[in-house]
mmCIF file of C-alpha atoms and ligand atoms in Angstrom:
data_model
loop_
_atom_site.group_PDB
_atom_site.id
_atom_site.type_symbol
_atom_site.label_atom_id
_atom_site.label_comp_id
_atom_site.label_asym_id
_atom_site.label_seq_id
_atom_site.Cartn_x
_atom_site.Cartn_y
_atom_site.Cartn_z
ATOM 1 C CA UNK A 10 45.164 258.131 -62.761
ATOM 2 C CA UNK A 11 46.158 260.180 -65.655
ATOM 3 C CA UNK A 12 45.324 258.485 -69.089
ATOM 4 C CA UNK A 13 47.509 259.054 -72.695
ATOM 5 C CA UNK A 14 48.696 260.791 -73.525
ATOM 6 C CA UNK A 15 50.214 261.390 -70.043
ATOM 7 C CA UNK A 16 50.883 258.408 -69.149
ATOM 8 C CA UNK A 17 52.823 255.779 -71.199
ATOM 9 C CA UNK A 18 53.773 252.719 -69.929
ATOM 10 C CA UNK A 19 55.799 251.907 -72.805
ATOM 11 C CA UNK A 20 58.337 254.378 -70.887
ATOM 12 C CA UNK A 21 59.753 251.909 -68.501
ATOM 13 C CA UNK A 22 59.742 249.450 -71.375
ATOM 14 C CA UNK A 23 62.491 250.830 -72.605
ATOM 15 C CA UNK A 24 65.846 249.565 -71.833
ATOM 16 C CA UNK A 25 66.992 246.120 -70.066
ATOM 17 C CA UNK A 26 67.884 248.020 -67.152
ATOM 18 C CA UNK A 27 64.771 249.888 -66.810
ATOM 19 C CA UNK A 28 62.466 246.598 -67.855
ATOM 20 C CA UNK A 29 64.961 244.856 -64.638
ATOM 21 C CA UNK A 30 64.510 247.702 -62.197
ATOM 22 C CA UNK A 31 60.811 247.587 -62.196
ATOM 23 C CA UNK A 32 60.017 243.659 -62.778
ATOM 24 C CA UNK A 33 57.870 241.948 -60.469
ATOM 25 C CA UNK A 34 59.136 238.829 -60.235
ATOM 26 C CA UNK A 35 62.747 237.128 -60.462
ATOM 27 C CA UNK A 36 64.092 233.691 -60.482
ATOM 28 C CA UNK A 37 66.678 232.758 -57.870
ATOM 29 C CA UNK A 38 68.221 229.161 -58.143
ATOM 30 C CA UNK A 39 67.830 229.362 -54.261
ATOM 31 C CA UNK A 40 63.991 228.821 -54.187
ATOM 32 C CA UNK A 41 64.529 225.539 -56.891
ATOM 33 C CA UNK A 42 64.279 222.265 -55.517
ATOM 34 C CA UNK A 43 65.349 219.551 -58.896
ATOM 35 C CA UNK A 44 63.973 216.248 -59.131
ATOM 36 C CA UNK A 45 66.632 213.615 -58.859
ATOM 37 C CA UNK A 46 65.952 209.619 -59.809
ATOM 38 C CA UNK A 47 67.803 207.206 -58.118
ATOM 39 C CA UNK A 48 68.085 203.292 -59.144
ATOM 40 C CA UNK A 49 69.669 200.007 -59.176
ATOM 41 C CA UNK A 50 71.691 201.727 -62.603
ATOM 42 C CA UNK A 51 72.531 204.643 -64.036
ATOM 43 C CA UNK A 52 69.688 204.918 -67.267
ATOM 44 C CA UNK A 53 70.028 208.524 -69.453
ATOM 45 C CA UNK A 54 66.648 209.754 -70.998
ATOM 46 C CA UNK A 55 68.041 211.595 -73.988
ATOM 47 C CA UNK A 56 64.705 213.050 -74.937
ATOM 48 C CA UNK A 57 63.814 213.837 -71.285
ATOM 49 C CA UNK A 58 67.340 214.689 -69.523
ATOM 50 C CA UNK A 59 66.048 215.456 -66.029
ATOM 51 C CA UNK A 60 64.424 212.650 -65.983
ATOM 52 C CA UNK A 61 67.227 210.082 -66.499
ATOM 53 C CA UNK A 62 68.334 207.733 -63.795
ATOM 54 C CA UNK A 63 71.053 207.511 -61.619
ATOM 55 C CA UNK A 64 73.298 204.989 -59.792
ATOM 56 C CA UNK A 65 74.030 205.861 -56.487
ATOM 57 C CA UNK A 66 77.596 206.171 -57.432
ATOM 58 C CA UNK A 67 76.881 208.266 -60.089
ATOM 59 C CA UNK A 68 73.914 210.304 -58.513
ATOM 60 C CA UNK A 69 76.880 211.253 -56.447
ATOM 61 C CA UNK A 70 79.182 212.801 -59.320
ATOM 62 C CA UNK A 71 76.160 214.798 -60.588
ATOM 63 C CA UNK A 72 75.410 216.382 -57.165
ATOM 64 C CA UNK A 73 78.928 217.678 -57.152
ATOM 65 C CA UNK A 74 78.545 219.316 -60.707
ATOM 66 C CA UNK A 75 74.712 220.240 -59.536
ATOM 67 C CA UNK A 76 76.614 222.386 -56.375
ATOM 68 C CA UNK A 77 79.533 223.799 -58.534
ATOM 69 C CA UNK A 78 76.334 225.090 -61.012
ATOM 70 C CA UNK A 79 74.536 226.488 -57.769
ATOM 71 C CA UNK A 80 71.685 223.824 -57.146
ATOM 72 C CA UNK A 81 70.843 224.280 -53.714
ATOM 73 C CA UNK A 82 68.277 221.923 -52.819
ATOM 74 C CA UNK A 83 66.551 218.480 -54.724
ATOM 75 C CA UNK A 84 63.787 216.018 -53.914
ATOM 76 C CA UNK A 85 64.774 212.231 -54.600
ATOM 77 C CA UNK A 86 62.914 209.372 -56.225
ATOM 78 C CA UNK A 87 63.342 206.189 -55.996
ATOM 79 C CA UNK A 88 63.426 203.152 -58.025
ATOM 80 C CA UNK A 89 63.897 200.004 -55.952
ATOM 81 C CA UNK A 90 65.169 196.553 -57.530
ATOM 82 C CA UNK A 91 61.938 194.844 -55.898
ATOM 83 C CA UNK A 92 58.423 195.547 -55.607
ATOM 84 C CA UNK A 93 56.306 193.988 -53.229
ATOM 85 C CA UNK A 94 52.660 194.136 -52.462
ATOM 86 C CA UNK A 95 53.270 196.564 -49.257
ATOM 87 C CA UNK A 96 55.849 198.500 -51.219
ATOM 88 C CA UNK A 97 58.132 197.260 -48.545
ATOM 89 C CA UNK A 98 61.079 198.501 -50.260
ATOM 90 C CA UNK A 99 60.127 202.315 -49.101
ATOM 91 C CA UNK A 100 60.919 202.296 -46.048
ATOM 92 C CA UNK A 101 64.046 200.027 -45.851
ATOM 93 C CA UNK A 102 66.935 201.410 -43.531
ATOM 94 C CA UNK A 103 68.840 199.782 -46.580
ATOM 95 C CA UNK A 104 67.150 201.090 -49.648
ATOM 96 C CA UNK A 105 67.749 203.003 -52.562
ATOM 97 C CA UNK A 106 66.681 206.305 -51.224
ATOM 98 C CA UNK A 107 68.243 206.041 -47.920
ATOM 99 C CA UNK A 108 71.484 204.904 -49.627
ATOM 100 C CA UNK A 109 71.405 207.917 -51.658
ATOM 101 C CA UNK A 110 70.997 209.912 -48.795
ATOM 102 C CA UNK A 111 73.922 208.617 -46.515
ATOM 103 C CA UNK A 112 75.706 209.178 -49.898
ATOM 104 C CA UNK A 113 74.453 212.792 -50.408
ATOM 105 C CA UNK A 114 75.687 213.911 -46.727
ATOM 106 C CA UNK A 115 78.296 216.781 -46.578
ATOM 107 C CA UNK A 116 77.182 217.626 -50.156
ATOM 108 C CA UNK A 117 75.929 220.928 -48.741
ATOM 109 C CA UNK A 118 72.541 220.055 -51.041
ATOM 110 C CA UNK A 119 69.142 220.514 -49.179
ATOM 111 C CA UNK A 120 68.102 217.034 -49.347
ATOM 112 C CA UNK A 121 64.147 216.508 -49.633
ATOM 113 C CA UNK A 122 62.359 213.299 -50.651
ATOM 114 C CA UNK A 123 59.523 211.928 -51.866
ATOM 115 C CA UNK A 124 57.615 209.828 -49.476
ATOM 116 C CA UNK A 125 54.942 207.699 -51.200
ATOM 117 C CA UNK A 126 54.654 203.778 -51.609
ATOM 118 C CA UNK A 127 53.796 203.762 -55.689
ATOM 119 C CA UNK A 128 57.511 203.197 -56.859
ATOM 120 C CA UNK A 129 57.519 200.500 -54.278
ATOM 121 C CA UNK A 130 54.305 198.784 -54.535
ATOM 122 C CA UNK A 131 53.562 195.659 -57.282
ATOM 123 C CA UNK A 132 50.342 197.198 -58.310
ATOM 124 C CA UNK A 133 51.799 200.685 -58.197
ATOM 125 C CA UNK A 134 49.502 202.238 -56.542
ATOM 126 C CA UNK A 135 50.219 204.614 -53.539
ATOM 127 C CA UNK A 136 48.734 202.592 -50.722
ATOM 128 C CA UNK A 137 48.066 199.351 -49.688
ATOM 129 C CA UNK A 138 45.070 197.529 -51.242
ATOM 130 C CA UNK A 139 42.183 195.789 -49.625
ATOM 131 C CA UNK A 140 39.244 194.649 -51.565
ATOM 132 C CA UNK A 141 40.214 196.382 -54.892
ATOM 133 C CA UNK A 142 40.942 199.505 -53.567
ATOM 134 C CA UNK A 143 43.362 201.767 -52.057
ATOM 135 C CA UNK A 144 42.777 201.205 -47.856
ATOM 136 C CA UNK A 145 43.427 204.844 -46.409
ATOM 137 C CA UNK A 146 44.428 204.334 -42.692
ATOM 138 C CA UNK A 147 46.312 201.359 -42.826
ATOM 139 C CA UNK A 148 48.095 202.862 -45.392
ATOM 140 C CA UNK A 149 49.388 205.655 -42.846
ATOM 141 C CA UNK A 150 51.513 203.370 -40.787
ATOM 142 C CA UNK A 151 53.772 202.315 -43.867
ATOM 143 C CA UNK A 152 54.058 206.179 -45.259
ATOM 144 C CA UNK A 153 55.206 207.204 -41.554
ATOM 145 C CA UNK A 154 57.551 204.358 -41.456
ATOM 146 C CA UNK A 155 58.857 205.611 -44.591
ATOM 147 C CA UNK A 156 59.405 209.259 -43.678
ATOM 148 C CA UNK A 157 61.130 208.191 -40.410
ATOM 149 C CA UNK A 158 63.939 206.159 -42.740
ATOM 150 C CA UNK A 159 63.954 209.052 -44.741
ATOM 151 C CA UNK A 160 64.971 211.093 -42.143
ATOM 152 C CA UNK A 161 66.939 208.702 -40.209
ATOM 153 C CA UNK A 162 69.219 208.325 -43.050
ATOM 154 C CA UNK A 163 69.432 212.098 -43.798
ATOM 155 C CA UNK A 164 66.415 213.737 -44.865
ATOM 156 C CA UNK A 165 66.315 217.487 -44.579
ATOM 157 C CA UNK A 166 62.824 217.355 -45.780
ATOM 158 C CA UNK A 167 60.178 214.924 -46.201
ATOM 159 C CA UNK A 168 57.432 215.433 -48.690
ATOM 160 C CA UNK A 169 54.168 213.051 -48.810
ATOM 161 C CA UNK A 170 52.917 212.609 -52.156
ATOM 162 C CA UNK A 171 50.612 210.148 -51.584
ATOM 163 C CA UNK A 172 47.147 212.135 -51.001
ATOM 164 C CA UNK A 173 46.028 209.662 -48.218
ATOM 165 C CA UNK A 174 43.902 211.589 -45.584
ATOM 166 C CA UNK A 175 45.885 212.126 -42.356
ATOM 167 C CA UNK A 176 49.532 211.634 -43.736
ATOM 168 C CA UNK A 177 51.175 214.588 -42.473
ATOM 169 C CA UNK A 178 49.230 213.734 -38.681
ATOM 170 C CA UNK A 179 50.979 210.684 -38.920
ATOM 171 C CA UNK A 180 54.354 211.391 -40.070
ATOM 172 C CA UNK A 181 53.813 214.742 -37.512
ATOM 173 C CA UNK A 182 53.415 212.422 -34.938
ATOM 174 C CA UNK A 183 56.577 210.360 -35.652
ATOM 175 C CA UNK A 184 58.901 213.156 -36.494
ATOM 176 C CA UNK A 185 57.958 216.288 -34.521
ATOM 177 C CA UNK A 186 61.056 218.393 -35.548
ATOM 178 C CA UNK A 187 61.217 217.584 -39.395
ATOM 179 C CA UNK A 188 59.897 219.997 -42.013
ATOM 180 C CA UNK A 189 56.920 218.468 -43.994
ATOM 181 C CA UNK A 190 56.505 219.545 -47.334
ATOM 182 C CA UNK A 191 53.049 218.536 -47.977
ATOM 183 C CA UNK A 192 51.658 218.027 -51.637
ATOM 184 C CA UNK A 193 48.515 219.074 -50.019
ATOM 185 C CA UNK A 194 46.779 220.322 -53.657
ATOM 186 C CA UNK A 195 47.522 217.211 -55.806
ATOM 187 C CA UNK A 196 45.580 216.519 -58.430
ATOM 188 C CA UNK A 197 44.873 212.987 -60.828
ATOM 189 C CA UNK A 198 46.642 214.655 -63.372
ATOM 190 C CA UNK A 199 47.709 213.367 -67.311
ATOM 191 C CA UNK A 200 50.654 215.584 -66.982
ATOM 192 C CA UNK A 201 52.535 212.717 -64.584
ATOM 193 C CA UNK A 202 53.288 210.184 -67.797
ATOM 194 C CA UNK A 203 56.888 211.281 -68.122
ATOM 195 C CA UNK A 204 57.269 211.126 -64.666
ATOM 196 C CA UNK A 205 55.636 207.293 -64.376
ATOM 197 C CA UNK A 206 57.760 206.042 -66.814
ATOM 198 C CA UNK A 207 60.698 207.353 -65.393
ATOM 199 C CA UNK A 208 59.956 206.004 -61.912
ATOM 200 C CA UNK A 209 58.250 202.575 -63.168
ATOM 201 C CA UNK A 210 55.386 203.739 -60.721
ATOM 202 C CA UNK A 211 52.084 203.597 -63.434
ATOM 203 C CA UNK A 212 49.124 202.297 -61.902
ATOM 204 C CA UNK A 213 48.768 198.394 -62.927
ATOM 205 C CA UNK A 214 44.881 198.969 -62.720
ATOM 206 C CA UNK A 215 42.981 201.560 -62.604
ATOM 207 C CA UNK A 216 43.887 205.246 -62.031
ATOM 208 C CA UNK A 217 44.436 207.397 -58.792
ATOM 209 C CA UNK A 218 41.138 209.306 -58.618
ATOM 210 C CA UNK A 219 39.977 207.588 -55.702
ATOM 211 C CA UNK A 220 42.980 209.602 -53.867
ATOM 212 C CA UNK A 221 43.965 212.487 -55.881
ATOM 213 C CA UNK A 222 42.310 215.628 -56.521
ATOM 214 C CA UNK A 223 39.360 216.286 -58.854
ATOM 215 C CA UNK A 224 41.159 219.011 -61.465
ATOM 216 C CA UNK A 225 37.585 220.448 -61.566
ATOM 217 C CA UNK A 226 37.855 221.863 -57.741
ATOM 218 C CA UNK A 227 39.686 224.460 -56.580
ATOM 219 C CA UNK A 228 37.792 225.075 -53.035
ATOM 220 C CA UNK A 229 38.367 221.259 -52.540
ATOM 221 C CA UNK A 230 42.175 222.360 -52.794
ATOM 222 C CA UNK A 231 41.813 225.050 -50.106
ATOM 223 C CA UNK A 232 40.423 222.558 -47.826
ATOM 224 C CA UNK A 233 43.497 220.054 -48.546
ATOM 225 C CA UNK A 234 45.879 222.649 -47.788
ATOM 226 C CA UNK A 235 43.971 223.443 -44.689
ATOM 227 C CA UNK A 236 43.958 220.071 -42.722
ATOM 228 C CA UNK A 237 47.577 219.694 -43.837
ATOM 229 C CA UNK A 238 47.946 223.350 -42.103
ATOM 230 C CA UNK A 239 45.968 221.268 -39.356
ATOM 231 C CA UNK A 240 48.046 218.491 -38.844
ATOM 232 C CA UNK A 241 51.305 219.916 -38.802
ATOM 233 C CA UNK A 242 52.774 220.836 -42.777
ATOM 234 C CA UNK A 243 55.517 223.860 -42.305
ATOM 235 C CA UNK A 244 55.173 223.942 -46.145
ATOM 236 C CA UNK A 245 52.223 223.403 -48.527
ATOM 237 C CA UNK A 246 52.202 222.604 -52.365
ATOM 238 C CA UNK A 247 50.140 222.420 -55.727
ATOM 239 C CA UNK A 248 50.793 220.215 -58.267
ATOM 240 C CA UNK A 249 50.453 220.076 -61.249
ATOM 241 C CA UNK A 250 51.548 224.132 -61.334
ATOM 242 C CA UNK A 251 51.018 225.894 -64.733
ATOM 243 C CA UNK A 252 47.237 224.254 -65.514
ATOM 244 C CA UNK A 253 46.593 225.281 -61.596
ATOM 245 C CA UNK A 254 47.971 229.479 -61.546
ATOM 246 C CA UNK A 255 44.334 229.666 -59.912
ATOM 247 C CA UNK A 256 44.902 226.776 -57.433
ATOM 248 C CA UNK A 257 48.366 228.143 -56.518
ATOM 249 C CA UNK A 258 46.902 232.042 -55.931
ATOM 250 C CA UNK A 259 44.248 231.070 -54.327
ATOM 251 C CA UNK A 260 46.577 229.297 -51.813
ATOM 252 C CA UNK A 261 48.497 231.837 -51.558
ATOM 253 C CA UNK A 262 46.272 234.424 -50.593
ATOM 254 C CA UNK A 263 44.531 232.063 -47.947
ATOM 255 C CA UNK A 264 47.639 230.858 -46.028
ATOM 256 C CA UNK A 265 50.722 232.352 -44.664
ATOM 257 C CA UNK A 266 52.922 229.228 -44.734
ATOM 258 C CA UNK A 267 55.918 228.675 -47.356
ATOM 259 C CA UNK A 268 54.110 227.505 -50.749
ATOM 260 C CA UNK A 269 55.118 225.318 -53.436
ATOM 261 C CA UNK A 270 54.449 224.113 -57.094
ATOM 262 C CA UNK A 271 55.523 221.758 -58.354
ATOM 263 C CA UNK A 272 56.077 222.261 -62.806
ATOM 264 C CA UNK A 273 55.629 218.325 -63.406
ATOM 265 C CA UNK A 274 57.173 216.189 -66.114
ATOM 266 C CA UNK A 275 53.982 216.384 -68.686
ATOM 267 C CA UNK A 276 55.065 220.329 -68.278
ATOM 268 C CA UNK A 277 58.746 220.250 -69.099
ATOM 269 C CA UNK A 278 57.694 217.151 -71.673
ATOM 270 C CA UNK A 279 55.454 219.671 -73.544
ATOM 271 C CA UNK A 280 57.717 222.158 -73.963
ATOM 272 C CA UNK A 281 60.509 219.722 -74.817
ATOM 273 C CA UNK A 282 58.841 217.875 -77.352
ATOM 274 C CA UNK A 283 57.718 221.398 -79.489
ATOM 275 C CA UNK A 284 61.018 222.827 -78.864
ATOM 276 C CA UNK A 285 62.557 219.727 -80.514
ATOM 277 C CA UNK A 286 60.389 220.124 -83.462
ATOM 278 C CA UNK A 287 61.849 223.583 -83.624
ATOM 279 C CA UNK A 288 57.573 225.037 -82.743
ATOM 280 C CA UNK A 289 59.334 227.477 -79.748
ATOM 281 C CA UNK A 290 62.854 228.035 -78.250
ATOM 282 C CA UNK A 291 62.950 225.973 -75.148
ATOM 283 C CA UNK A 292 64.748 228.372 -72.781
ATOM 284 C CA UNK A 293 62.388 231.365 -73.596
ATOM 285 C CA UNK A 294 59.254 229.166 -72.872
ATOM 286 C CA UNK A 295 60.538 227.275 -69.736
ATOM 287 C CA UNK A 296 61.835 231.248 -68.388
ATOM 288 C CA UNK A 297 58.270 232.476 -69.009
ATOM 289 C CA UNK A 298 56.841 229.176 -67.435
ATOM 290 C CA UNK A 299 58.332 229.509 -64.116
ATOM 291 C CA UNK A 300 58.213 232.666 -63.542
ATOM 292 C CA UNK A 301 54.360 232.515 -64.177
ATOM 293 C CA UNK A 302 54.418 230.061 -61.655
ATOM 294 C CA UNK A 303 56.406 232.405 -58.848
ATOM 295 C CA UNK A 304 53.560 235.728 -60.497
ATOM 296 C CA UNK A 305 50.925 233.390 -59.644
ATOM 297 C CA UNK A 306 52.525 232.797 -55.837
ATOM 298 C CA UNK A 307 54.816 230.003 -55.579
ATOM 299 C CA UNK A 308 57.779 230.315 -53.242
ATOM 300 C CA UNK A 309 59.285 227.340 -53.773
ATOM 301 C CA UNK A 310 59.172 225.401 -57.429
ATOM 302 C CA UNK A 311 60.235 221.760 -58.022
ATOM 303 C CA UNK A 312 61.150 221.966 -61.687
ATOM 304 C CA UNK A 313 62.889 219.708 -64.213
ATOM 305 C CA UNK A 314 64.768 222.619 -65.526
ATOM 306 C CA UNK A 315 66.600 223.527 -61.998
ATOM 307 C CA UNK A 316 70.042 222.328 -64.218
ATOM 308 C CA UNK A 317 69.356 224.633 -67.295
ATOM 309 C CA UNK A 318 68.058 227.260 -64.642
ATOM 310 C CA UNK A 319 71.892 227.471 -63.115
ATOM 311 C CA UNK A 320 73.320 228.194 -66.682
ATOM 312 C CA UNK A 321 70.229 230.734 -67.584
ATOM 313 C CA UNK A 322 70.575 233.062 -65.009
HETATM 314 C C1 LIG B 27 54.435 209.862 -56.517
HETATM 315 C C2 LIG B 27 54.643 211.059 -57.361
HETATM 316 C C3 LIG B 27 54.223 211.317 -58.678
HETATM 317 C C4 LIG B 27 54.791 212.530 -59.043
HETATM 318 C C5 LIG B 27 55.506 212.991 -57.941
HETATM 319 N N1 LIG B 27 55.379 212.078 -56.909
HETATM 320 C C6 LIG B 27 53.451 210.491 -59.620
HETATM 321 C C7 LIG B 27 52.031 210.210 -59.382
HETATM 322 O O1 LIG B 27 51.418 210.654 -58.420
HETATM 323 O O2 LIG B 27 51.502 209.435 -60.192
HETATM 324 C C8 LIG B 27 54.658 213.201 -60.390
HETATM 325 C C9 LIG B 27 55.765 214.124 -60.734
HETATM 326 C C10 LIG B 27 55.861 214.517 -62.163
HETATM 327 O O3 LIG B 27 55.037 214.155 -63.027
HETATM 328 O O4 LIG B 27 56.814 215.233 -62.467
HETATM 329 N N2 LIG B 27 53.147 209.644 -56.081
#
């Protein structure tokens, strides 16, 4: 390689068309899955827009303006009006998801949900508990019986979140045709506040490193992803994404399957919260953000900023 003066790279820097033609990675609203929370009523988070709440009623009037922007695909939360011990509420053919979902259908949106038990449970935690703690295998029964409503009311997509071992065996098992998008790399993260707040689904004791991942490991993380490979994901994802670019590369060069991130509500808080002190411009850092996150290897990002993404572009 010739050096300078010969070369200079500043010569493709040059122009917007030049810097476009030779960029290495673009954003397209296609590979964007947004986060959508669905509840008993509609409940705005001014501070936090994305993650507001919805009525089913309404959840439906903001799909239509999310397909008219060019949203093509969200994952749904849900907040029921009763907890119970079991989280019982999860996998009711009746429930808040599943009602969403019947109401979603012919929306043309890929429809993708969030299969875990903490939003359901009294104790919030994403299992059932025996003795204190979190019991893994009877937990499995309750998760698969929970993906199977999912689908059975309209799922396109089912994606465990829980971090039990063997959850994508058993909700393989059940549901041999339906894409799993495995949060197979999830780690017990601070960047989920926002997000626990939102969905009512904090711990009431203690935390979830009994069942998340260790943020210290990364080969731990290639191991995750590689039982979920095992037992039947079509699609495997890290979360949190942008203090994980390593986790997310790593994954990427290892397996061949579809891979997700997932930019989690501490991430989009962060950047709202200086941008509202007027510390950066909020569209500028949330651009750079995600495409750091598709440089790093992501396919597929769940972001908070899908919506602003569709008027960015
Ligand atoms: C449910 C779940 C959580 C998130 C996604 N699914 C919370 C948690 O594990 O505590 C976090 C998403 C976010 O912070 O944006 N288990």
């Amino acid at each position: 390689m010739s050096a300078f003066p010969e070369t200079r790279l500043r010569r493709l820097r040059r122009t917007d068309g030049l810097r476009a033609l030779v960029r290495e990675t673009s954003l397209g609203l296609d590979k964007f899955v947004l986060p959508l929370f669905v509840g008993p009523d509609t409940k705005p988070n001014p501070a936090l827009p994305a993650l507001g709440r919805f009525s089913v009623d309404d959840l439906v009037r903001e799909t239509e303006e999310l397909v008219r922007l060019g949203v093509s695909a969200v994952i749904l939360f849900g907040i029921p009006e009763e907890k119970d011990d079991e989280g019982s509420g999860a996998w009711d053919a009746d429930g808040i998801v599943q009602r969403a979902l019947r109401a979603l259908d012919g929306t043309g949106l890929v429809r993708l949900t969030d299969v875990c038990l903490c939003e359901y449970t009294s104790h919030g935690h994403c299992g059932v508990i025996r003795d204190g703690e979190v019991a893994n295998d009877e937990s499995l029964d309750l998760i698969a019986r929970t993906a199977v409503s999912h689908v059975e009311a309209g799922a396109d997509a089912v994606c465990p979140s829980d971090m039990m071992d063997g959850r994508v065996a058993a909700i393989r098992e059940e549901l041999p045709e339906t894409p799993i998008v495995s949060y197979s790399a999830k780690y017990a993260s601070a960047f989920y506040g926002p997000f626990r707040e939102a969905a009512e689904s904090a711990p009431a004791f203690g935390d979830r490193r009994g069942y998340q991942m260790d943020p210290a490991n990364v080969r731990e993380a290639l191991r995750e992803c590689e039982l979920d490979v095992a037992e039947g994901a079509d699609v495997i994802m890290v979360k949190p994404a942008l203090p994980y670019l390593d986790v997310i590369r790593a994954a990427r060069e290892r397996f061949d399957l579809p891979l997700a991130a997932y930019n989690v509500s501490g991430e989009y808080a962060m950047v709202k919260a200086a941008a509202a002190r007027g510390w950066l411009d909020e569209q500028t850092a949330a651009l750079e953000s995600l495409t750091a996150i598709k440089r790093a290897g992501a396919d597929v990002v769940v972001s908070y900023w899908t919506k602003d993404l569709a008027a960015w572009l």
